[in-house]
Short mmCIF file of C-alpha atoms in Angstrom, two decimals:
data_model
loop_
_atom_site.label_atom_id
_atom_site.label_comp_id
_atom_site.label_asym_id
_atom_site.label_seq_id
_atom_site.Cartn_x
_atom_site.Cartn_y
_atom_site.Cartn_z
CA UNK O 1 31.42 -3.42 32.79
CA UNK O 2 27.67 -2.81 32.44
CA UNK O 3 25.88 -2.52 29.11
CA UNK O 4 25.74 1.30 29.15
CA UNK O 5 29.47 1.67 29.80
CA UNK O 6 30.25 -0.96 27.17
CA UNK O 7 28.23 0.86 24.50
CA UNK O 8 29.76 4.21 25.49
CA UNK O 9 33.25 2.75 25.05
CA UNK O 10 32.37 1.21 21.67
CA UNK O 11 31.12 4.58 20.39
CA UNK O 12 34.23 6.38 21.69
CA UNK O 13 36.49 3.86 19.93
CA UNK O 14 34.49 4.20 16.69
CA UNK O 15 35.01 7.97 16.69
CA UNK O 16 38.68 7.66 17.68
CA UNK O 17 39.22 5.27 14.74
CA UNK O 18 38.41 8.03 12.20
CA UNK O 19 41.65 10.00 11.52
CA UNK O 20 39.91 13.17 10.32
CA UNK O 21 38.11 13.44 13.67
CA UNK O 22 41.38 13.54 15.61
CA UNK O 23 41.26 16.51 17.95
CA UNK O 24 37.48 16.74 17.97
CA UNK O 25 36.33 16.71 21.60
CA UNK O 26 33.08 14.73 21.51
CA UNK O 27 31.36 13.75 24.74
CA UNK O 28 29.55 10.41 24.72
CA UNK O 29 26.95 9.01 27.11
CA UNK O 30 24.84 5.89 26.64
CA UNK O 31 21.66 4.65 28.31
CA UNK O 32 19.67 1.63 27.16
CA UNK O 33 20.82 1.97 23.56
CA UNK O 34 20.30 5.73 23.36
CA UNK O 35 23.58 7.57 22.73
CA UNK O 36 23.92 11.29 23.45
CA UNK O 37 26.75 13.21 21.77
CA UNK O 38 27.97 16.65 22.82
CA UNK O 39 30.77 18.98 21.80
CA UNK O 40 31.77 21.31 18.97
CA UNK O 41 33.02 20.65 15.43
CA UNK O 42 34.44 22.91 12.73
CA UNK O 43 31.87 22.23 10.00
CA UNK O 44 28.31 21.03 9.73
CA UNK O 45 29.19 18.13 7.42
CA UNK O 46 31.50 16.78 10.16
CA UNK O 47 28.50 16.71 12.48
CA UNK O 48 26.59 14.63 9.93
CA UNK O 49 29.54 12.25 9.54
CA UNK O 50 29.76 11.73 13.30
CA UNK O 51 26.07 10.88 13.43
CA UNK O 52 26.47 8.25 10.70
CA UNK O 53 29.54 6.69 12.37
CA UNK O 54 27.72 6.32 15.68
CA UNK O 55 24.62 4.83 14.06
CA UNK O 56 26.74 1.97 12.72
CA UNK O 57 27.90 0.87 16.18
CA UNK O 58 26.21 -2.34 17.28
CA UNK O 59 23.76 -1.75 20.10
CA UNK O 60 22.88 1.85 19.19
CA UNK O 61 19.11 2.29 18.94
CA UNK O 62 18.93 6.09 18.78
CA UNK O 63 21.28 9.09 18.68
CA UNK O 64 20.72 12.45 20.36
CA UNK O 65 22.88 15.19 18.85
CA UNK O 66 24.00 18.06 21.11
CA UNK O 67 26.94 18.90 18.86
CA UNK O 68 27.39 22.53 17.81
CA UNK O 69 29.20 23.98 14.81
CA UNK O 70 31.76 26.57 15.87
CA UNK O 71 31.64 30.16 14.71
CA UNK O 72 34.04 31.11 11.89
CA UNK O 73 35.32 34.69 11.57
CA UNK O 74 35.46 34.26 7.79
CA UNK O 75 31.94 32.83 7.56
CA UNK O 76 29.64 34.53 5.06
CA UNK O 77 26.75 36.75 6.11
CA UNK O 78 23.22 35.44 5.69
CA UNK O 79 22.69 36.94 2.24
CA UNK O 80 25.93 35.38 1.03
CA UNK O 81 24.96 32.05 2.62
CA UNK O 82 21.66 32.16 0.75
CA UNK O 83 23.46 32.87 -2.54
CA UNK O 84 25.94 30.06 -1.95
CA UNK O 85 23.12 27.66 -1.09
CA UNK O 86 21.22 28.53 -4.26
CA UNK O 87 24.38 28.08 -6.31
CA UNK O 88 25.10 24.70 -4.67
CA UNK O 89 21.64 23.46 -5.66
CA UNK O 90 22.01 24.73 -9.23
CA UNK O 91 25.34 22.94 -9.66
CA UNK O 92 23.86 19.60 -8.63
CA UNK O 93 22.38 17.99 -11.74
CA UNK O 94 19.96 15.70 -9.87
CA UNK O 95 18.27 18.47 -7.87
CA UNK O 96 15.34 20.50 -9.31
CA UNK O 97 16.17 23.93 -7.77
CA UNK O 98 13.04 25.55 -9.17
CA UNK O 99 10.92 23.60 -6.64
CA UNK O 100 13.04 24.44 -3.59
CA UNK O 101 12.90 27.57 -1.45
CA UNK O 102 15.73 28.52 0.93
CA UNK O 103 15.36 30.36 4.23
CA UNK O 104 18.46 31.42 6.20
CA UNK O 105 18.28 32.31 9.89
CA UNK O 106 21.29 32.67 12.21
CA UNK O 107 23.42 30.34 10.11
CA UNK O 108 20.69 27.70 9.82
CA UNK O 109 19.35 26.87 6.36
CA UNK O 110 15.77 25.70 5.93
CA UNK O 111 14.82 23.81 2.76
CA UNK O 112 11.15 24.11 1.82
CA UNK O 113 9.30 22.79 -1.22
CA UNK O 114 8.97 19.44 -2.95
CA UNK O 115 10.96 17.00 -5.06
CA UNK O 116 10.06 13.84 -6.95
CA UNK O 117 12.45 11.44 -5.22
CA UNK O 118 13.91 10.92 -1.76
CA UNK O 119 17.48 10.83 -3.15
CA UNK O 120 16.93 14.40 -4.41
CA UNK O 121 15.94 15.47 -0.88
CA UNK O 122 19.13 13.89 0.49
CA UNK O 123 21.29 15.39 -2.25
CA UNK O 124 19.98 18.90 -1.53
CA UNK O 125 20.89 18.65 2.16
CA UNK O 126 24.32 17.19 1.40
CA UNK O 127 25.13 19.98 -1.06
CA UNK O 128 24.19 22.64 1.50
CA UNK O 129 26.05 20.98 4.38
CA UNK O 130 29.47 21.61 2.79
CA UNK O 131 29.13 25.41 2.82
CA UNK O 132 31.41 27.13 5.32
CA UNK O 133 29.43 28.92 8.02
CA UNK O 134 26.36 26.67 7.89
CA UNK O 135 25.41 25.70 11.45
CA UNK O 136 22.62 23.33 10.53
CA UNK O 137 20.09 22.31 7.90
CA UNK O 138 16.37 21.72 8.44
CA UNK O 139 15.23 19.63 5.51
CA UNK O 140 11.46 20.08 5.17
CA UNK O 141 11.31 19.05 1.51
CA UNK O 142 8.28 16.91 0.70
CA UNK O 143 8.27 13.96 -1.69
CA UNK O 144 5.50 14.61 -4.17
CA UNK O 145 5.91 12.68 -7.38
CA UNK O 146 3.54 13.03 -10.31
CA UNK O 147 4.10 9.35 -11.12
CA UNK O 148 1.06 7.12 -10.78
CA UNK O 149 2.86 3.77 -10.44
CA UNK O 150 1.01 1.32 -8.21
CA UNK O 151 3.04 0.47 -5.13
CA UNK O 152 3.57 -3.28 -4.99
CA UNK O 153 4.26 -4.98 -1.66
CA UNK O 154 6.04 -7.89 -3.33
CA UNK O 155 8.44 -5.61 -5.21
CA UNK O 156 9.43 -3.92 -1.93
CA UNK O 157 9.80 -7.26 -0.12
CA UNK O 158 11.99 -8.59 -2.95
CA UNK O 159 14.18 -5.49 -2.70
CA UNK O 160 14.70 -6.13 1.02
CA UNK O 161 15.60 -9.78 0.29
CA UNK O 162 18.31 -8.67 -2.15
CA UNK O 163 20.03 -6.52 0.48
CA UNK O 164 23.00 -8.14 2.24
CA UNK O 165 22.44 -5.80 5.20
CA UNK O 166 18.86 -7.01 5.67
CA UNK O 167 19.50 -10.67 4.89
CA UNK O 168 17.36 -12.95 7.08
CA UNK O 169 15.18 -10.12 8.40
CA UNK O 170 11.41 -10.31 8.13
CA UNK O 171 10.05 -6.90 7.25
CA UNK O 172 6.30 -6.52 6.79
CA UNK O 173 5.16 -3.97 4.23
CA UNK O 174 1.84 -2.15 4.41
CA UNK O 175 0.71 -0.01 1.47
CA UNK O 176 -2.07 2.57 1.50
CA UNK O 177 -2.29 4.80 -1.58
CA UNK O 178 1.09 6.60 -1.69
CA UNK O 179 2.15 5.70 1.84
CA UNK O 180 4.19 2.73 3.05
CA UNK O 181 4.40 1.35 6.60
CA UNK O 182 7.31 -0.88 7.63
CA UNK O 183 6.96 -3.17 10.64
CA UNK O 184 9.06 -6.01 12.04
CA UNK O 185 12.30 -6.46 13.95
CA UNK O 186 15.88 -5.62 12.93
CA UNK O 187 19.23 -5.83 14.72
CA UNK O 188 20.44 -2.25 14.43
CA UNK O 189 19.67 1.36 13.61
CA UNK O 190 21.65 0.91 10.39
CA UNK O 191 19.32 -1.90 9.28
CA UNK O 192 16.27 0.19 10.14
CA UNK O 193 17.52 3.12 8.06
CA UNK O 194 18.63 0.85 5.21
CA UNK O 195 15.13 -0.60 4.97
CA UNK O 196 13.70 2.90 4.71
CA UNK O 197 16.31 3.92 2.13
CA UNK O 198 15.46 0.93 -0.05
CA UNK O 199 11.73 1.58 0.26
CA UNK O 200 12.18 5.19 -0.88
CA UNK O 201 13.58 3.90 -4.19
CA UNK O 202 10.13 2.64 -5.19
CA UNK O 203 8.34 5.05 -7.56
CA UNK O 204 5.28 6.88 -6.34
CA UNK O 205 6.02 6.91 -2.60
CA UNK O 206 5.18 10.14 -0.81
CA UNK O 207 5.57 9.07 2.81
CA UNK O 208 7.09 6.20 4.81
CA UNK O 209 6.16 5.21 8.36
CA UNK O 210 9.18 3.33 9.66
CA UNK O 211 7.92 1.36 12.67
CA UNK O 212 10.69 -1.25 12.64
CA UNK O 213 11.75 -2.28 16.15
CA UNK O 214 15.44 -2.58 17.03
CA UNK O 215 16.45 -5.65 19.07
CA UNK O 216 20.21 -6.24 18.97
CA UNK O 217 21.28 -9.88 18.98
#
């Protein structure tokens, strides 16, 4: 079995192992670490879950999503979707809804505006993704904190060292004003995203350039 077929089979088994995905017809192809997924799911949050499952498979360097969310007869119209999205943001205590604008087009929800922290950007998308009838979310929220903390390279490097997922990995940190650049080599897409997630926890970051290279062992 060649490397592409082996990775394809690993991804298929990973999806089959999740009971709540039973019955979901997901096509999988793999080429040099790039996995392409196709098919249809019932809800948008299922699409997000599938993406996360595949990213955790060893050997996956990138994921291309050609998965659609099926139409629901009982799905709300666009005005109702907008109202439900606004309500979902208001109910989430960590999200500042006053800084977020919502645009709804053909079942897609666009989030525009700014928040102070990356976790707030993630929380906003997660809250919206659970709404029935949402086909997709385009999260264009910017991170724009008023905090003036100086970004310290050592503090970020120490945070990487504390992570069990990144143990033994050498990640170089470059800091320029409110921007951080990550370079180095990691084993997987999960490690690359974990490094970025940890970096976003530092106060005062507006933008991260994740240039980590994936080289599976």
